[in-house]
Amino acid sequence: MMKTISEVGEIREFCKELKKQGKTIALVPTMGFLHKGHISLIKKAKTLADIVIVSRFVNPTQFAPNEDLDAYPNDRERDFQATSEAGVDILFEPVKEAMYFENHGTWVEVPELAKGLCGQTRPIHFRGVCTIVTKLFNLIMPDYAVFGEKDYQQLTIIRRMVRDLNMNVEIVAGEIIREEDGLAMSSRNAYLTKEERSLAPFIRKGLLLLAEKAKNGEHCAKNLYAVFAHFIQEHIPSARIDYVTMVDKDELVELETLKDSAVVAVAVYLGKARLLDNILIESK
């Protein structure tokens, strides 16, 4: 039976005891409103360790004042059922006051990797992500932590943070899980109206077209961006592209020309939703 813990002291002591028993721990950090993408991360975690812990915490420090913190979708009962059915051992649900003191003033950052892509329009976002993930690692002491590839920049930043700070945890990537029509699964898909939901898969289709152009010899980043932008304008005229960027897979440095392979990451506003996706492209 799944155990739920909300107290910081309790999760720390519980995990210490697990370690004494020689148990390995895999952590899946979430902000709740779980979908099949989260469940796939949980399934991967179960193959890695003896104990799987899912954290459910909407982290306020990764939201700017004008973002959707208050509106972020929430369904605790559904999340509880989903984690229990997935075989999670511990669901950790701390309250804000337990994770951040009133005069909290310590932050963890990887500024070089955070300045592009989502960092352009969400400048404090990854500072909040790195800080909360560090706090979870300190409390839970996982041997493994599983993050999805949909948030490619986040995954890359967490990996660098762990490397640079010599954290004793292995970061494991989970593949992007998609709806049948190709839309990357996301909690923010709940913001989409019925009409917007029918149009959202064109984001993935635009990336596939871009990848095809790259494979057929178009290696100029600006031209590839134009391919994607034209496709989105044609098929989702109500959408607004936040960014489309071709970057090095490890350093997230924007590339002007595709040589061997690279990641193209996009963020697209559609109605109230800001949708992320990415694709690995190759020159041949």
C-alpha positions as CSV (number, residue, x, y, z in Angstrom):
1,M,0.0,0.0,0.0
2,M,1.3,3.4,-0.9
3,K,2.4,5.6,2.0
4,T,1.8,9.4,1.9
5,I,4.1,11.8,3.7
6,S,3.7,15.6,4.0
7,E,6.2,16.4,6.8
8,V,9.8,17.3,5.8
9,G,11.2,15.7,8.9
10,E,9.3,12.5,8.3
11,I,10.4,12.0,4.7
12,R,14.0,12.7,5.7
13,E,14.0,10.1,8.5
14,F,12.0,7.6,6.5
15,C,14.6,7.7,3.7
16,K,17.4,7.5,6.1
17,E,16.0,4.3,7.4
18,L,15.5,2.9,3.9
19,K,19.2,3.7,3.2
20,K,20.2,1.8,6.4
21,Q,18.3,-1.2,5.2
22,G,20.3,-1.0,1.9
23,K,17.3,0.0,-0.2
24,T,17.8,2.0,-3.4
25,I,15.5,4.9,-4.1
26,A,14.2,6.4,-7.3
27,L,12.5,9.8,-7.3
28,V,10.0,11.2,-9.8
29,P,9.5,14.9,-9.1
30,T,6.1,16.3,-10.3
31,M,3.8,19.2,-9.8
32,G,0.8,16.9,-9.8
33,F,-2.1,16.7,-12.3
34,L,-0.5,13.5,-13.5
35,H,-0.9,12.1,-17.0
36,K,0.5,9.1,-18.9
37,G,3.8,10.9,-19.4
38,H,4.3,10.9,-15.6
39,I,3.2,7.3,-15.3
40,S,5.8,6.3,-17.9
41,L,8.5,8.0,-15.7
42,I,7.1,6.1,-12.7
43,K,7.3,2.8,-14.6
44,K,10.9,3.6,-15.6
45,A,11.7,4.4,-11.9
46,K,10.3,1.0,-10.8
47,T,12.9,-0.7,-13.1
48,L,15.8,1.2,-11.4
49,A,15.3,1.0,-7.6
50,D,13.7,-0.9,-4.7
51,I,11.6,2.1,-3.6
52,V,9.8,4.7,-5.9
53,I,9.0,8.1,-4.4
54,V,6.8,10.6,-6.3
55,S,6.8,14.2,-5.1
56,R,3.7,16.3,-5.7
57,F,4.4,20.0,-5.2
58,V,3.5,23.0,-7.2
59,N,6.7,24.9,-6.8
60,P,5.9,28.7,-6.5
61,T,9.5,29.9,-7.1
62,Q,9.5,28.7,-10.7
63,F,6.6,30.9,-11.6
64,A,6.8,34.6,-12.3
65,P,4.1,37.0,-10.9
66,N,2.3,37.1,-14.3
67,E,2.3,33.3,-14.8
68,D,-0.2,30.6,-14.0
69,L,0.7,29.5,-10.5
70,D,-2.8,30.1,-9.1
71,A,-4.5,28.5,-12.1
72,Y,-2.2,25.5,-12.4
73,P,-4.4,22.4,-12.7
74,N,-4.9,20.4,-9.6
75,D,-6.7,17.1,-8.8
76,R,-5.3,15.4,-5.7
77,E,-7.8,12.6,-5.7
78,R,-6.9,11.6,-9.3
79,D,-3.2,11.9,-8.6
80,F,-3.5,9.7,-5.5
81,Q,-5.3,7.0,-7.5
82,A,-2.9,7.2,-10.4
83,T,0.3,6.9,-8.2
84,S,-1.3,4.1,-6.1
85,E,-2.3,2.1,-9.2
86,A,1.2,2.7,-10.7
87,G,2.8,1.0,-7.7
88,V,4.4,4.1,-6.1
89,D,5.7,3.3,-2.7
90,I,5.7,6.9,-1.2
91,L,3.8,10.0,-2.3
92,F,5.5,13.1,-0.8
93,E,3.2,16.1,-0.6
94,P,4.9,18.9,1.3
95,V,3.2,22.2,1.9
96,K,4.8,25.5,0.8
97,E,5.7,26.6,4.3
98,A,7.7,23.4,4.8
99,M,9.8,23.9,1.7
100,Y,10.3,27.7,1.9
101,F,10.8,29.7,5.0
102,E,9.3,33.2,5.0
103,N,12.8,34.8,4.6
104,H,14.1,32.1,2.2
105,G,17.2,33.5,0.4
106,T,19.3,30.7,-1.0
107,W,19.1,29.7,-4.6
108,V,20.7,27.2,-6.9
109,E,21.3,28.2,-10.5
110,V,23.0,27.0,-13.8
111,P,22.9,30.4,-15.5
112,E,24.7,29.6,-18.7
113,L,22.3,26.8,-19.7
114,A,19.3,28.7,-18.4
115,K,19.7,31.9,-20.4
116,G,18.3,30.7,-23.8
117,L,15.1,28.8,-24.9
118,C,12.6,29.0,-22.0
119,G,14.9,31.2,-20.0
120,Q,14.4,34.1,-22.4
121,T,10.8,34.6,-21.4
122,R,10.9,32.9,-18.0
123,P,14.1,34.3,-16.5
124,I,13.6,33.0,-12.9
125,H,12.1,29.7,-13.9
126,F,15.1,27.4,-13.8
127,R,16.5,29.0,-10.6
128,G,13.3,27.9,-9.0
129,V,13.5,24.4,-10.6
130,C,17.1,23.9,-9.5
131,T,16.4,25.0,-6.0
132,I,13.4,22.8,-5.4
133,V,15.1,19.8,-7.0
134,T,18.1,20.3,-4.8
135,K,15.9,20.5,-1.7
136,L,14.1,17.2,-2.8
137,F,17.5,15.5,-3.3
138,N,18.7,16.6,0.1
139,L,15.6,15.3,1.8
140,I,15.1,12.0,-0.1
141,M,18.7,11.1,-1.0
142,P,17.6,9.3,-4.2
143,D,20.0,7.0,-6.1
144,Y,18.1,7.9,-9.3
145,A,15.8,10.7,-10.4
146,V,13.7,10.5,-13.5
147,F,12.9,13.5,-15.7
148,G,11.0,13.7,-19.0
149,E,12.7,14.7,-22.3
150,K,9.8,17.0,-23.2
151,D,11.3,19.6,-20.9
152,Y,14.7,19.1,-22.6
153,Q,16.3,22.3,-21.3
154,Q,15.2,21.4,-17.7
155,L,16.7,17.9,-18.1
156,T,20.0,19.3,-19.4
157,I,20.2,21.8,-16.6
158,I,19.5,19.2,-13.9
159,R,22.2,17.0,-15.3
160,R,24.7,19.8,-15.3
161,M,23.7,20.8,-11.7
162,V,24.2,17.3,-10.5
163,R,27.6,17.0,-12.2
164,D,28.8,20.4,-11.0
165,L,27.8,19.9,-7.4
166,N,28.9,16.3,-7.2
167,M,25.5,15.2,-6.2
168,N,25.2,11.5,-5.5
169,V,22.2,10.8,-7.8
170,E,21.9,9.5,-11.4
171,I,19.6,11.5,-13.6
172,V,17.6,9.2,-15.9
173,A,15.7,10.5,-19.0
174,G,12.2,9.4,-19.9
175,E,11.1,9.7,-23.5
176,I,8.3,12.1,-24.6
177,I,4.9,10.4,-24.3
178,R,2.4,11.6,-26.9
179,E,-1.3,11.4,-27.5
180,E,-2.3,9.3,-30.5
181,D,-2.3,12.4,-32.7
182,G,1.2,13.3,-31.7
183,L,0.7,16.1,-29.2
184,A,3.2,15.8,-26.4
185,M,1.5,15.1,-23.1
186,S,1.5,17.9,-20.6
187,S,-0.5,19.0,-17.6
188,R,-1.0,22.4,-19.3
189,N,-2.9,20.6,-22.2
190,A,-5.9,21.0,-19.8
191,Y,-6.0,24.7,-20.7
192,L,-6.8,24.0,-24.3
193,T,-10.3,24.4,-25.6
194,K,-11.8,21.7,-27.8
195,E,-10.8,23.7,-31.0
196,E,-7.3,24.5,-29.7
197,R,-6.8,20.8,-28.8
198,S,-7.7,19.8,-32.4
199,L,-5.0,22.2,-33.7
200,A,-2.2,21.5,-31.2
201,P,-0.9,18.4,-32.9
202,F,0.3,20.6,-35.8
203,I,3.2,21.6,-33.5
204,R,4.6,18.1,-33.7
205,K,3.8,17.9,-37.4
206,G,5.8,21.2,-38.0
207,L,8.8,19.7,-36.2
208,L,8.6,16.6,-38.3
209,L,8.6,18.7,-41.4
210,L,11.5,20.6,-40.2
211,A,13.4,17.4,-39.5
212,E,12.6,16.1,-42.9
213,K,14.0,19.3,-44.5
214,A,17.2,19.0,-42.5
215,K,17.7,15.4,-43.6
216,N,17.2,16.4,-47.2
217,G,19.9,19.0,-47.1
218,E,18.6,22.2,-45.5
219,H,21.1,22.9,-42.7
220,C,20.7,26.6,-42.2
221,A,19.0,27.2,-38.8
222,K,17.2,30.4,-39.9
223,N,15.7,28.6,-42.9
224,L,14.6,25.7,-40.8
225,Y,13.0,28.1,-38.3
226,A,11.1,29.7,-41.3
227,V,9.9,26.3,-42.3
228,F,8.4,25.7,-38.9
229,A,7.0,29.3,-38.6
230,H,5.3,29.1,-42.0
231,F,3.8,25.7,-41.2
232,I,2.4,27.0,-37.8
233,Q,1.0,30.2,-39.4
234,E,-0.7,28.1,-42.1
235,H,-2.2,25.5,-39.8
236,I,-2.6,27.3,-36.4
237,P,-3.0,31.0,-37.3
238,S,-4.1,31.8,-33.7
239,A,-0.9,30.4,-32.2
240,R,2.1,32.5,-31.3
241,I,5.6,31.1,-31.4
242,D,7.6,31.9,-28.3
243,Y,10.7,30.4,-29.8
244,V,12.0,27.8,-32.2
245,T,15.7,27.2,-31.6
246,M,18.3,24.7,-32.8
247,V,20.8,23.9,-30.1
248,D,23.8,21.6,-29.3
249,K,22.5,18.6,-27.4
250,D,24.7,19.0,-24.4
251,E,25.6,22.7,-24.1
252,L,22.3,24.2,-25.4
253,V,24.3,26.6,-27.5
254,E,22.3,27.9,-30.4
255,L,23.6,26.7,-33.7
256,E,23.6,28.6,-37.0
257,T,24.2,25.5,-39.1
258,L,23.4,21.8,-38.6
259,K,26.5,19.7,-38.9
260,D,25.7,16.2,-37.6
261,S,22.8,16.3,-35.2
262,A,21.1,18.8,-32.9
263,V,17.9,19.4,-30.9
264,V,15.3,21.8,-32.1
265,A,13.2,22.9,-29.2
266,V,10.0,25.0,-29.5
267,A,7.5,26.8,-27.2
268,V,4.2,27.8,-28.7
269,Y,1.4,29.8,-27.1
270,L,-2.0,28.4,-28.0
271,G,-4.9,30.1,-26.1
272,K,-4.0,30.0,-22.4
273,A,-1.5,27.2,-22.9
274,R,2.2,27.4,-23.5
275,L,3.2,24.1,-25.2
276,L,6.7,22.7,-25.3
277,D,8.1,20.1,-27.7
278,N,11.4,19.2,-29.2
279,I,13.0,16.9,-31.8
280,L,16.4,15.4,-32.5
281,I,17.4,16.3,-36.1
282,E,20.2,14.9,-38.2
283,S,21.9,16.1,-41.3
284,K,21.5,12.9,-43.1
